[in-house]
mmCIF file of C-alpha atoms in Angstrom:
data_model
loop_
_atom_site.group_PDB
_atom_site.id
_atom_site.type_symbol
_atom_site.label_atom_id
_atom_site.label_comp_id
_atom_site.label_asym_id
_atom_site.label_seq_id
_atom_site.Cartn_x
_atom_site.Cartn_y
_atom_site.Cartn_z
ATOM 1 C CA UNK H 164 9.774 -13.707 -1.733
ATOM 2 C CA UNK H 165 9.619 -15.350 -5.037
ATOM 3 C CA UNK H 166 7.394 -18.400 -3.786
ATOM 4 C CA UNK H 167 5.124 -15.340 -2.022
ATOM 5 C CA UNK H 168 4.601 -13.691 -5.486
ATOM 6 C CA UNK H 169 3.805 -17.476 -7.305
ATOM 7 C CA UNK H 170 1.500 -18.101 -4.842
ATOM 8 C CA UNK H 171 -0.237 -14.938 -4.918
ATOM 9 C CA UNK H 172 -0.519 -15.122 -8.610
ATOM 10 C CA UNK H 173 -2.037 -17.898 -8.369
ATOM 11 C CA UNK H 174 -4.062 -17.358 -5.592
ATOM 12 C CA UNK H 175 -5.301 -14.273 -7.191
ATOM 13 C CA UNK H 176 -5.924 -15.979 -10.686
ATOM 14 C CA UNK H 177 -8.193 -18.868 -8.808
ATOM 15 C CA UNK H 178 -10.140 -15.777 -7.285
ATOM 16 C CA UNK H 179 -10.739 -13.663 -10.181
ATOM 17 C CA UNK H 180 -11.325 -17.200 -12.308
ATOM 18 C CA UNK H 181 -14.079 -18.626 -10.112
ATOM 19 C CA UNK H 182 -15.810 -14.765 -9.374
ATOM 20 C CA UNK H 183 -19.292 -14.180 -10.134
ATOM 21 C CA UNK H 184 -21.659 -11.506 -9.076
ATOM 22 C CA UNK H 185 -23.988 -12.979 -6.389
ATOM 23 C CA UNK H 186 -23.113 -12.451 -2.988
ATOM 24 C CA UNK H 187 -22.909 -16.080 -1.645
ATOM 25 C CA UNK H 188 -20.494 -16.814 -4.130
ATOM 26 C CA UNK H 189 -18.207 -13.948 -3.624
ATOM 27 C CA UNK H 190 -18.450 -15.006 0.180
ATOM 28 C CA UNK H 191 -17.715 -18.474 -0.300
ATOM 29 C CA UNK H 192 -14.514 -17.730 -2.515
ATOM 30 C CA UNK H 193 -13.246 -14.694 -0.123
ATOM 31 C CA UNK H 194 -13.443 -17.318 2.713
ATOM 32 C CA UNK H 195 -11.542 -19.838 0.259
ATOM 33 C CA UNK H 196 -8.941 -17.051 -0.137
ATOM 34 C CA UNK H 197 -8.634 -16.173 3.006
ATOM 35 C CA UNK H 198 -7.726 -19.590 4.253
ATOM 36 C CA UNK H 199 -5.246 -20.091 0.902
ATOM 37 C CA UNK H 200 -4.040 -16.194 1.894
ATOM 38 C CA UNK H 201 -3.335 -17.601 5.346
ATOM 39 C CA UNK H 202 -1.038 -20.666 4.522
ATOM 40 C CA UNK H 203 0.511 -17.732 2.535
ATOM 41 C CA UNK H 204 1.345 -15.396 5.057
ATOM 42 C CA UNK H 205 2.315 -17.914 7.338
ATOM 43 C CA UNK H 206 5.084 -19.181 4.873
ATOM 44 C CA UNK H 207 6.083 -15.842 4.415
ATOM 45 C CA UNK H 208 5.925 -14.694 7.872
ATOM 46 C CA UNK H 209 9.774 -15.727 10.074
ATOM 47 C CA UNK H 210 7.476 -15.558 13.173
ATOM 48 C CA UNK H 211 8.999 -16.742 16.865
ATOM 49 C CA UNK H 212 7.518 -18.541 18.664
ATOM 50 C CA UNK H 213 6.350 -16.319 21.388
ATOM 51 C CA UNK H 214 4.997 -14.349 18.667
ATOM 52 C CA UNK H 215 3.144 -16.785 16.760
ATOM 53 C CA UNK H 216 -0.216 -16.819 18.942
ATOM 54 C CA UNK H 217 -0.156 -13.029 19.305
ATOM 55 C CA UNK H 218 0.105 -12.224 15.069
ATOM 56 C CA UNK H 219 -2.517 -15.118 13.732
ATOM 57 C CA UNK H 220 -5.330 -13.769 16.312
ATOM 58 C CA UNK H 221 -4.315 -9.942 15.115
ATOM 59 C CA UNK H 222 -4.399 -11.778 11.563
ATOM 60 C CA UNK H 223 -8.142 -12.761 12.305
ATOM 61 C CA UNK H 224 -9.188 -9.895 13.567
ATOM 62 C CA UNK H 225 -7.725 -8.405 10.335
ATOM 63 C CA UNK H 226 -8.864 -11.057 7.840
ATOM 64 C CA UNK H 227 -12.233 -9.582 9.103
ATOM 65 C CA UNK H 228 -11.901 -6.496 8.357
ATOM 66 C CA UNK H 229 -10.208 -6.650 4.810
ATOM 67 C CA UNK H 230 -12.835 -9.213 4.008
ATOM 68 C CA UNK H 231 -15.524 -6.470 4.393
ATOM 69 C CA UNK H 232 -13.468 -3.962 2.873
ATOM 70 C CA UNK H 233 -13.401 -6.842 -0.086
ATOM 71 C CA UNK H 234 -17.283 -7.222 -0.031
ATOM 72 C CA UNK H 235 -18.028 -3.814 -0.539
ATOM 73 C CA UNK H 236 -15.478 -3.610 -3.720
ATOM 74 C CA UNK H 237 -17.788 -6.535 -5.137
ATOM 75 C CA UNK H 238 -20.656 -5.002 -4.471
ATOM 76 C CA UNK H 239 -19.343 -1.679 -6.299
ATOM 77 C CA UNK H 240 -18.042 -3.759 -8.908
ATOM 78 C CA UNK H 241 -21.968 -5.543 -9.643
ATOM 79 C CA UNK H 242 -23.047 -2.005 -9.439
ATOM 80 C CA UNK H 243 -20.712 -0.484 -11.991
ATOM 81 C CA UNK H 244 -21.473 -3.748 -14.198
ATOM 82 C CA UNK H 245 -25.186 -3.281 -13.907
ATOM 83 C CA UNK H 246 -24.955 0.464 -15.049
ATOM 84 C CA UNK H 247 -21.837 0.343 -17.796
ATOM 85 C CA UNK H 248 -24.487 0.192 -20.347
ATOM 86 C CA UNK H 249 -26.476 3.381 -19.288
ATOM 87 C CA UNK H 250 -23.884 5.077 -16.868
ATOM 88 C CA UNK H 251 -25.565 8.750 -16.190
ATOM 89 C CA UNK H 252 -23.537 11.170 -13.611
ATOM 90 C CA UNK H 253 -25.375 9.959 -10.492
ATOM 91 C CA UNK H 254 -23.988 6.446 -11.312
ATOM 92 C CA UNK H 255 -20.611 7.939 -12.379
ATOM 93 C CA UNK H 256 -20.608 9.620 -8.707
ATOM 94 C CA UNK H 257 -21.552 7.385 -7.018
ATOM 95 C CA UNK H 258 -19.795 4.117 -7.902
ATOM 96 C CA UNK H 259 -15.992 6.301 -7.987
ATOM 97 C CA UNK H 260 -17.422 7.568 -4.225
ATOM 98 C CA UNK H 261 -17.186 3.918 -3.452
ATOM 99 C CA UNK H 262 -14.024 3.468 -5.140
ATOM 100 C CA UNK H 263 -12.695 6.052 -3.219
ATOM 101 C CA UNK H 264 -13.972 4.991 0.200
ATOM 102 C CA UNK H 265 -12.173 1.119 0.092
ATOM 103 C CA UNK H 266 -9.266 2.314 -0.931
ATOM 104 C CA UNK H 267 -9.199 4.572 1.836
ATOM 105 C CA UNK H 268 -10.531 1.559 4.029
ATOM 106 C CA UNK H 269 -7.661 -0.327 3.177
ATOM 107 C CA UNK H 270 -4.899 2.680 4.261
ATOM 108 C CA UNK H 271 -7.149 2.730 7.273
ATOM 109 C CA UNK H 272 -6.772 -0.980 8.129
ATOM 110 C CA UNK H 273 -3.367 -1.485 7.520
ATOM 111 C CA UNK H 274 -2.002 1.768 9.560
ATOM 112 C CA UNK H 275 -4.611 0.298 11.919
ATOM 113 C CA UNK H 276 -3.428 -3.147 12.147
ATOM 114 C CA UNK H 277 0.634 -1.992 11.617
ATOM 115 C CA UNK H 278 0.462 -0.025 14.731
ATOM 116 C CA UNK H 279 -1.306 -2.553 16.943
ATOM 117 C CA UNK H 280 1.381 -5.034 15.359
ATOM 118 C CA UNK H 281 3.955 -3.016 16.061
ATOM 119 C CA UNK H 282 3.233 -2.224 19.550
ATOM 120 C CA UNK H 283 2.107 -5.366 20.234
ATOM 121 C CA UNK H 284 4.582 -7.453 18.509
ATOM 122 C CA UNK H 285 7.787 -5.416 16.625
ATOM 123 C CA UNK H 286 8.162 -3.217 13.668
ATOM 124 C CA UNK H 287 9.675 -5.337 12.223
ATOM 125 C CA UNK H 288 7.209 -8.339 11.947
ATOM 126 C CA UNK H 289 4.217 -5.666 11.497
ATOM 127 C CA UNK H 290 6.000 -4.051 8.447
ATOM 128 C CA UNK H 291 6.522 -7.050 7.153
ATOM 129 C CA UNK H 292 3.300 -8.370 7.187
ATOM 130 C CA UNK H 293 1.720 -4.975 5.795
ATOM 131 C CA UNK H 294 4.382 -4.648 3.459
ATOM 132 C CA UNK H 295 2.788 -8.383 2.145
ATOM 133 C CA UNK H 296 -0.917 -7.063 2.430
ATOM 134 C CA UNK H 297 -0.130 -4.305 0.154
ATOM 135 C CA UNK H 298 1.511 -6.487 -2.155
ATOM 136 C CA UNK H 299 -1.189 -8.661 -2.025
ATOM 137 C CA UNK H 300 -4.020 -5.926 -2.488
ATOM 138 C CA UNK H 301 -2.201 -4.630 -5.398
ATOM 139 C CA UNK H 302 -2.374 -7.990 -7.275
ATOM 140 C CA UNK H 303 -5.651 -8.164 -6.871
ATOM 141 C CA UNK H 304 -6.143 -4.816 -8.234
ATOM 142 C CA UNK H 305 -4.134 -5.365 -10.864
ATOM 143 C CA UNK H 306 -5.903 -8.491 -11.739
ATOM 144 C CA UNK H 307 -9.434 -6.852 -11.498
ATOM 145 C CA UNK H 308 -8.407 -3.777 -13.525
ATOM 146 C CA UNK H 309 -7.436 -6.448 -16.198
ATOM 147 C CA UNK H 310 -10.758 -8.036 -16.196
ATOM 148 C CA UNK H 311 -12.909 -4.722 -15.783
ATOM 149 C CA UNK H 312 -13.762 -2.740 -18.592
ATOM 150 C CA UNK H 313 -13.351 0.984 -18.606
ATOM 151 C CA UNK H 314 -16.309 3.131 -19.198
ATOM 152 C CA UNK H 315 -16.379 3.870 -22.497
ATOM 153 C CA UNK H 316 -14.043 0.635 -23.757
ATOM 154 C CA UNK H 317 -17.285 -1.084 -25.196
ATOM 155 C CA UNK H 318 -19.329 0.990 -27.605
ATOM 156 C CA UNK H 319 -23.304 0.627 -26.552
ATOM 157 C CA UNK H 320 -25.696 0.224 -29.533
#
């Protein structure tokens, strides 16, 4: 578990080093992550063999998924950095309406993917790799609320 969290510190620190705010970008460095993410799981997964083939296509089909989940947290992110300055209630609304939504995408997708996992594969092996996602997701949420400002934190002039 420790080389899981290095990795995923660093992993997450490359991402949130190399983001910018126009959509090819953010594309081209989710796709980097997800193929840096991958040589992660599979390091931390103790698949057998006549599991393997089974759990990395579920993992695609996944890696889809939380990469559009990821997309739309960018684009709320540009959104909320476009409007700190003059933030008005509509903006307020709507940007936390967002917030609100992935993070509810992501519970979604994992007791999606867990139960497909688990019926497909074991418990065991689908907990595990959820219980990794979530760890995962909540460095990178750590990491973000570390670089994001809250509103309010920088007086406008």
């Amino acid at each position: 578990m420790k080389k899981l969290i290095l990795v995923a510190i660093i992993a997450v620190f490359a991402f949130a080093a190399k983001a910018q705010s126009n959509t090819e970008e953010i594309t081209l460095i989710q796709s980097v992550y997800g193929m840096e993410k991958r040589d992660l799981i599979a390091k931390h997964m103790k698949l057998e063999v006549s599991q393997s083939d089974l759990f990395w296509q579920m993992y695609d089909e996944y890696e889809i998924s939380r990469k559009e989940i990821g997309m739309k947290r960018a684009r709320n992110i540009e959104e909320y950095a476009k409007k700190y300055e003059s933030l008005a209630n509509v903006d307020a609304d709507a940007i936390m309406k967002t917030t609100f939504e992935v993070n509810n995408d992501f519970i979604k997708l994992w007791d999606k993917t867990y139960k497909k996992m688990a019926k497909s594969i074991s418990s065991v092996t689908a907990a595990q790799f959820i219980q990794a996602e979530i760890f995962l997701e909540t460095m990178v949420r750590q990491e973000l609320a570390m670089q994001i400002p809250l509103i309010g934190e920088f007086e406008t002039k």
